Coordinates of C-alpha atoms in Angstrom, one line a residue:
M4 CA -5.7 -17.6 -52.7
I5 CA -2.7 -17.1 -50.3
A6 CA -3.0 -13.8 -48.4
P7 CA -0.4 -11.1 -49.5
E8 CA 2.6 -11.1 -47.1
T9 CA 4.4 -7.9 -48.1
P10 CA 3.1 -4.3 -48.6
L11 CA 3.8 -4.6 -52.4
E12 CA 1.8 -7.8 -52.7
Y13 CA -1.0 -6.2 -50.7
L14 CA -0.9 -3.2 -53.1
A15 CA -1.0 -5.4 -56.1
E16 CA -3.9 -7.4 -54.7
Y17 CA -6.1 -4.6 -53.3
G18 CA -4.9 -1.5 -55.0
Q19 CA -4.0 0.3 -51.7
L20 CA -1.6 -0.2 -48.8
P21 CA -3.0 -1.6 -45.5
E22 CA -3.8 1.0 -42.9
K23 CA -1.2 1.4 -40.1
E24 CA -2.7 1.2 -36.6
T25 CA -1.9 4.1 -34.3
T26 CA 0.7 3.4 -31.7
Y27 CA 0.7 4.9 -28.2
E28 CA 3.0 5.4 -25.3
P29 CA 3.5 2.1 -23.5
V30 CA 2.1 3.4 -20.2
L31 CA -1.2 4.2 -22.0
Y32 CA -1.8 0.6 -23.0
W33 CA -1.4 -0.5 -19.4
I34 CA -3.7 2.2 -18.0
W35 CA -6.3 1.3 -20.6
L36 CA -6.1 -2.4 -19.7
A37 CA -6.1 -1.7 -15.9
E38 CA -9.2 0.4 -16.3
L39 CA -10.9 -2.1 -18.5
L40 CA -10.4 -5.0 -16.1
G41 CA -10.9 -3.0 -12.9
P42 CA -9.2 -3.6 -9.6
A43 CA -8.5 -7.1 -8.2
N44 CA -9.5 -8.8 -11.4
T45 CA -8.7 -12.5 -11.2
H46 CA -8.4 -12.7 -15.0
A47 CA -5.3 -10.3 -15.0
G48 CA -2.7 -13.0 -14.4
T49 CA -4.2 -15.3 -17.0
L50 CA -4.5 -12.5 -19.5
L51 CA -0.8 -11.7 -19.1
D52 CA 0.1 -15.4 -19.5
I53 CA -1.7 -15.4 -22.8
Y54 CA -0.6 -12.1 -24.3
G55 CA 2.5 -11.0 -22.4
S56 CA 1.8 -7.3 -22.6
A57 CA -1.0 -4.7 -22.5
K58 CA -0.2 -3.7 -26.1
A59 CA -0.6 -7.2 -27.3
V60 CA -4.1 -7.3 -25.7
W61 CA -5.0 -4.1 -27.4
E62 CA -3.9 -5.3 -30.8
D63 CA -6.1 -8.5 -30.4
R64 CA -9.1 -6.7 -29.1
D65 CA -11.4 -7.9 -31.9
S66 CA -10.7 -11.6 -31.4
Q67 CA -12.7 -14.3 -29.6
C68 CA -9.6 -14.9 -27.4
F69 CA -9.8 -11.4 -26.1
A70 CA -13.5 -11.6 -25.4
K71 CA -13.1 -14.9 -23.5
S72 CA -10.0 -13.9 -21.6
I73 CA -11.0 -10.6 -20.1
G74 CA -14.0 -12.0 -18.1
T75 CA -17.7 -11.3 -18.3
A76 CA -17.7 -8.0 -16.3
A77 CA -14.9 -6.4 -18.4
L78 CA -16.4 -7.6 -21.6
H79 CA -19.7 -5.9 -20.7
R80 CA -17.9 -2.7 -20.0
W81 CA -16.0 -3.0 -23.3
Q82 CA -19.1 -3.6 -25.3
A83 CA -21.0 -0.8 -23.6
Q84 CA -18.3 1.8 -23.9
P85 CA -15.1 0.9 -25.8
T86 CA -12.1 3.0 -25.0
T87 CA -8.7 3.5 -26.5
P88 CA -5.3 4.0 -24.9
A89 CA -5.4 7.6 -26.1
D90 CA -8.4 8.2 -23.8
F91 CA -6.1 7.9 -20.8
A92 CA -3.4 10.4 -22.0
P93 CA -5.0 13.2 -19.8
L94 CA -4.8 10.9 -16.7
A95 CA -1.1 10.2 -17.4
A96 CA -0.5 14.0 -17.8
Q97 CA -2.4 14.6 -14.5
C98 CA -0.2 12.1 -12.7
D99 CA 2.9 13.9 -14.0
E100 CA 1.6 17.3 -12.8
L101 CA 0.9 15.8 -9.3
G102 CA 4.3 14.2 -9.0
V103 CA 2.7 10.7 -9.1
Q104 CA 4.8 8.0 -10.6
V105 CA 3.0 5.4 -12.7
I106 CA 4.5 2.0 -12.4
T107 CA 3.2 -0.6 -14.9
F108 CA 3.5 -4.4 -14.8
E109 CA 6.5 -4.3 -17.2
D110 CA 8.5 -1.6 -15.4
A111 CA 11.7 -2.5 -13.6
D112 CA 10.4 -1.0 -10.4
Y113 CA 7.2 -3.0 -10.4
P114 CA 7.3 -5.3 -7.3
L115 CA 8.3 -8.8 -8.2
A116 CA 6.1 -10.1 -5.3
L117 CA 3.0 -8.7 -7.0
S118 CA 3.9 -10.3 -10.4
R119 CA 3.6 -13.7 -8.9
V120 CA 0.0 -13.6 -7.8
A121 CA -3.1 -14.3 -9.9
D122 CA -4.8 -11.0 -9.4
P123 CA -2.0 -8.4 -9.6
P124 CA -2.6 -4.7 -10.0
L125 CA -1.5 -3.9 -13.6
V126 CA -0.7 -0.3 -12.7
L127 CA 0.5 1.2 -9.4
Y128 CA 0.3 4.9 -8.7
C129 CA 3.1 5.9 -6.4
T130 CA 4.5 8.8 -4.4
G131 CA 7.8 8.8 -2.6
D132 CA 10.7 6.5 -3.4
V133 CA 9.5 3.5 -5.5
R134 CA 12.8 1.5 -5.1
Y135 CA 11.5 0.2 -1.8
L136 CA 8.7 -1.7 -3.6
N137 CA 11.3 -4.5 -4.2
A138 CA 12.8 -4.3 -0.8
H139 CA 13.8 -7.6 1.0
N140 CA 12.5 -8.4 4.4
T141 CA 9.1 -6.8 4.1
V142 CA 6.8 -7.3 7.1
G143 CA 3.1 -6.6 6.8
M144 CA 1.6 -5.3 10.0
V145 CA -2.1 -5.0 10.3
G146 CA -4.7 -4.6 13.1
A147 CA -7.7 -2.8 14.5
R148 CA -8.6 0.7 13.5
K149 CA -9.9 1.4 17.1
P150 CA -7.3 -0.6 19.1
T151 CA -6.9 -1.1 22.8
S152 CA -3.9 0.3 24.6
Y153 CA -2.5 -3.2 24.6
G154 CA -2.7 -3.3 20.8
V155 CA -1.1 0.1 20.5
S156 CA 1.8 -0.9 22.8
A157 CA 2.3 -4.2 20.8
A158 CA 2.3 -2.3 17.5
Q159 CA 4.9 0.3 18.9
D160 CA 7.2 -2.4 20.3
F161 CA 7.0 -4.8 17.4
G162 CA 7.2 -2.0 14.8
K163 CA 10.1 -0.3 16.4
A164 CA 12.2 -3.4 16.9
L165 CA 11.5 -4.8 13.4
A166 CA 12.3 -1.4 11.7
Q167 CA 15.5 -0.9 13.7
N168 CA 16.6 -4.4 12.7
G169 CA 16.2 -4.0 8.9
A170 CA 12.5 -4.9 8.2
V171 CA 10.5 -2.8 5.8
I172 CA 7.1 -2.3 7.3
V173 CA 4.1 -2.6 5.0
S174 CA 0.7 -1.4 6.1
G175 CA -2.5 0.4 5.0
L176 CA -1.9 4.0 6.3
A177 CA -5.3 3.8 7.9
D178 CA -6.3 5.0 11.4
G179 CA -5.4 2.8 14.3
L180 CA -2.6 0.3 14.3
D181 CA -1.6 0.9 10.7
S182 CA -0.6 4.4 11.6
V183 CA 1.2 3.3 14.8
C184 CA 3.3 0.8 12.8
H185 CA 4.2 3.4 10.1
R186 CA 5.2 5.9 12.7
A187 CA 7.4 3.4 14.4
A188 CA 9.3 3.0 11.1
V189 CA 9.5 6.8 10.6
Q190 CA 10.8 7.3 14.1
A191 CA 13.4 4.6 13.5
G192 CA 14.5 6.4 10.3
T193 CA 13.7 3.3 8.2
P194 CA 11.6 2.9 5.0
T195 CA 8.0 1.9 5.1
I196 CA 5.4 1.2 2.5
G197 CA 1.8 2.5 2.7
V198 CA -0.9 0.9 0.6
L199 CA -3.9 3.1 0.1
G200 CA -7.5 2.0 -0.4
V201 CA -8.4 5.4 -1.9
P202 CA -7.1 7.3 -5.0
V203 CA -3.4 8.1 -4.8
N204 CA -4.0 11.9 -4.6
K205 CA -6.0 11.4 -1.4
T206 CA -5.1 10.4 2.2
Y207 CA -7.6 8.6 4.4
P208 CA -8.0 9.5 7.1
A209 CA -7.0 13.1 6.3
T210 CA -5.3 13.4 9.7
N211 CA -2.6 11.1 8.4
A212 CA -1.5 13.6 5.7
N213 CA 1.5 14.7 7.8
L214 CA 2.5 11.1 8.5
R215 CA 2.3 10.4 4.8
R216 CA 4.7 13.2 4.0
Q217 CA 7.2 11.8 6.5
M218 CA 6.8 8.3 5.0
E219 CA 7.5 9.7 1.5
Q220 CA 10.8 11.1 2.6
N221 CA 12.1 7.5 3.2
G222 CA 9.6 5.1 1.7
T223 CA 6.7 5.1 -0.6
V224 CA 2.9 5.3 -0.7
I225 CA 1.0 3.4 -3.4
S226 CA -2.5 2.8 -4.8
E227 CA -4.0 1.0 -7.7
Y228 CA -6.6 3.8 -7.9
P229 CA -5.6 6.8 -10.0
P230 CA -6.2 10.4 -9.2
G231 CA -9.9 11.2 -9.3
A232 CA -11.0 7.6 -9.4
N233 CA -14.6 6.9 -8.2
C234 CA -14.0 4.2 -5.6
D235 CA -16.6 2.1 -3.8
Y236 CA -14.8 2.4 -0.5
R237 CA -16.6 -0.7 0.9
A238 CA -14.8 -2.7 -1.8
S239 CA -11.6 -0.7 -2.4
F240 CA -10.2 -1.2 1.2
L241 CA -10.8 -4.9 1.0
Q242 CA -9.2 -5.0 -2.5
R243 CA -6.1 -3.2 -1.3
N244 CA -5.6 -5.8 1.4
R245 CA -4.4 -8.3 -1.1
I246 CA -1.6 -5.9 -2.1
I247 CA -0.5 -5.6 1.5
A248 CA -0.4 -9.4 1.8
A249 CA 1.4 -10.0 -1.5
L250 CA 4.1 -7.4 -0.8
S251 CA 4.8 -8.8 2.6
K252 CA 7.2 -11.7 3.1
V253 CA 5.5 -12.3 6.4
L254 CA 2.3 -10.9 7.9
V255 CA 1.9 -9.9 11.6
V256 CA -1.6 -9.5 13.0
L257 CA -1.6 -7.4 16.1
E258 CA -5.2 -7.1 17.1
A259 CA -8.3 -8.1 15.2
R260 CA -12.0 -8.9 15.6
E261 CA -13.2 -12.3 14.2
R262 CA -14.8 -10.5 11.2
S263 CA -12.8 -7.6 10.0
G264 CA -10.7 -6.1 7.2
T265 CA -7.6 -7.4 9.0
M266 CA -8.8 -10.9 8.7
S267 CA -9.4 -10.5 5.0
T268 CA -5.7 -9.6 4.7
V269 CA -4.9 -12.8 6.5
G270 CA -7.0 -14.7 4.0
H271 CA -5.1 -13.2 1.1
A272 CA -1.7 -13.9 2.8
Q273 CA -2.7 -17.6 3.2
R274 CA -3.9 -17.7 -0.4
Y275 CA -0.5 -16.5 -1.5
G276 CA 1.4 -18.9 0.8
K277 CA 2.8 -16.3 3.2
T278 CA 3.7 -17.0 6.8
V279 CA 1.3 -15.3 9.2
Y280 CA 2.1 -14.4 12.8
A281 CA -0.4 -13.3 15.5
V282 CA 0.1 -11.6 18.8
P283 CA -2.0 -13.3 21.4
G284 CA -4.4 -11.2 23.5
S285 CA -6.9 -11.3 26.3
I286 CA -9.6 -13.9 26.0
Y287 CA -12.0 -11.2 27.3
S288 CA -11.2 -8.7 24.6
P289 CA -13.3 -8.6 21.4
L290 CA -10.3 -7.2 19.6
S291 CA -8.3 -10.4 20.3
V292 CA -10.9 -12.9 19.2
G293 CA -9.5 -12.9 15.6
T294 CA -5.9 -13.2 16.6
N295 CA -6.5 -15.9 19.3
A296 CA -8.6 -17.9 16.8
L297 CA -5.8 -17.8 14.3
L298 CA -3.5 -19.3 16.9
R299 CA -6.1 -21.8 18.1
D300 CA -6.8 -23.1 14.6
G301 CA -3.1 -23.3 13.6
R302 CA -3.5 -20.6 10.9
A303 CA -0.8 -18.4 12.4
R304 CA 2.4 -18.7 14.4
M305 CA 2.6 -17.1 17.8
A306 CA 4.6 -13.9 18.1
L307 CA 5.6 -13.0 21.6
T308 CA 8.5 -10.7 20.7
A309 CA 9.8 -9.2 17.5
Q310 CA 12.7 -11.7 17.7
D311 CA 10.2 -14.5 16.7
I312 CA 9.7 -12.7 13.4
M313 CA 13.3 -11.7 12.9
E314 CA 14.3 -15.3 13.1
Q315 CA 11.9 -16.1 10.2
L316 CA 13.5 -13.3 8.2
E317 CA 17.0 -14.2 9.3
L318 CA 17.5 -10.7 10.6
A319 CA 20.3 -10.2 13.2
P320 CA 19.6 -7.8 16.0
A321 CA 21.2 -4.4 15.5
K322 CA 24.3 -3.8 17.5
K323 CA 24.0 -1.1 20.2
D324 CA 26.6 1.4 20.8
E325 CA 28.0 0.4 24.2
S326 CA 29.3 3.9 24.8
V327 CA 25.8 5.2 25.1
A328 CA 23.9 4.5 28.3
S329 CA 20.7 2.6 27.8
A330 CA 18.7 5.0 29.9
E331 CA 20.0 8.1 28.0
A332 CA 17.2 10.5 27.2
P333 CA 16.8 12.0 23.7
T334 CA 19.3 14.7 23.1
L335 CA 18.0 16.4 19.8
P336 CA 17.5 20.1 20.3
L337 CA 14.0 21.3 20.6
S338 CA 12.4 24.6 19.6
D339 CA 10.8 26.8 22.2
K340 CA 7.3 25.8 20.8
A341 CA 8.2 22.1 21.0
Q342 CA 9.4 22.5 24.6
K343 CA 6.2 24.3 25.5
V344 CA 4.1 21.5 24.0
L345 CA 6.1 18.9 25.8
S346 CA 5.4 20.5 29.1
F347 CA 1.7 19.6 28.7
I348 CA 2.2 15.9 27.7
G349 CA 2.5 13.2 30.3
A350 CA 1.6 9.6 31.0
R351 CA -2.1 10.2 30.3
P352 CA -3.0 10.5 26.5
V353 CA -3.8 14.1 25.6
G354 CA -5.7 15.1 22.5
L355 CA -4.8 17.7 19.8
E356 CA -7.7 20.0 20.7
E357 CA -6.7 20.0 24.4
L358 CA -3.1 20.7 23.5
A359 CA -4.2 23.6 21.3
E360 CA -6.2 25.1 24.1
K361 CA -3.4 24.7 26.7
T362 CA -0.6 25.9 24.5
Q363 CA -2.5 28.6 22.6
L364 CA -0.6 27.6 19.4
P365 CA -2.1 27.6 15.9
I366 CA -2.9 24.1 14.7
G367 CA -0.2 24.2 12.1
A368 CA 2.5 25.2 14.5
L369 CA 1.3 22.7 17.0
L370 CA 1.5 19.8 14.5
V371 CA 5.0 20.8 13.5
A372 CA 6.0 20.8 17.2
L373 CA 4.4 17.4 17.8
T374 CA 6.2 16.0 14.8
S375 CA 9.6 17.2 16.0
L376 CA 8.8 15.7 19.4
E377 CA 7.9 12.3 17.9
L378 CA 11.0 12.2 15.7
A379 CA 13.2 13.2 18.6
G380 CA 11.8 10.3 20.6
W381 CA 10.1 12.3 23.4
I382 CA 6.5 11.4 22.8
L383 CA 4.4 8.6 21.2
S384 CA 1.4 9.2 19.0
Q385 CA -1.8 7.2 19.6
P386 CA -4.9 6.8 17.4
G387 CA -7.3 9.7 17.3
Q388 CA -4.4 12.3 17.4
R389 CA -3.6 11.7 21.1
Y390 CA -0.1 11.8 22.5
I391 CA 1.7 10.5 25.6
L392 CA 5.2 10.9 27.0
K393 CA 7.5 8.1 25.9

């Protein structure tokens, strides 16, 4: 017998109307699917090719196609503990309370660059201004967490020049060269994108909390890990590296060991067909083994100046105001506390604890003064909360 096609035919055949399935807010379907698949799932792209949306996946959850398409690990999770989109309503409410914007794969603000890879994050948790997620001329900048002074100088010079000439810097908001590159963008007053390897409501390292707040004023910080997520940090930082690579039109490697998280980002960039640049370093430095090997093996182009990268992005150097002398010192007014802090900073890097002892200022007031000095262009921040005169 042919199956009934209308509610009246169904009623005549079975004596009752078919049950109507509960519908949910669109964002809940996406959070449900993202949590079911887990981060960096290589089945995500294929699943979207088949179904087109998270809602369509949910509606087909009892089929063989669903079981085959989500992959073995997700299928085991589903069989062990089935969930519904409604289960994630408290998480969506928590994001709203925290001021975290949830961007799903079908949202207009979702990065087009991420939609083109096989393992996209289906949901991004964001703070700051999400419009920069689709910025043109994005430059990924990555490097060692415990860099040499050479690496720090390269990151400052490349980051500043690229930011001032229209590039949007993408990095991991980690300690070391990530932080140096983000600060270069903040000091240039240009947007920058930070990609976290921790839940979006955390900042790692915690000492970058102030830098993050500055970035959120003119840029965005994103994570595929929601508030309260239980991350395996050994995996999550490597997983987020693919997002840095995918978001970046080109990737710049400043300093890297032969085996490192930085080199994993390079691997993702090459998998996605992105152009990779490397800054050459000393043959005697362990932190230049990775970058020099990239150049030796032809896996990266050599970057000697920011101009090399700007040419790839077709960025024209910013015009300078000829009425301003090139040697002119910063002229922004400084508070009494900032001037006091500045008097204890010179060519030798000085740490936060030493400055606190010398200035006798509370840590909060000291950090405010240091931030104003950075933004005014008087000092440079180095890894480990150390500062030098610019």
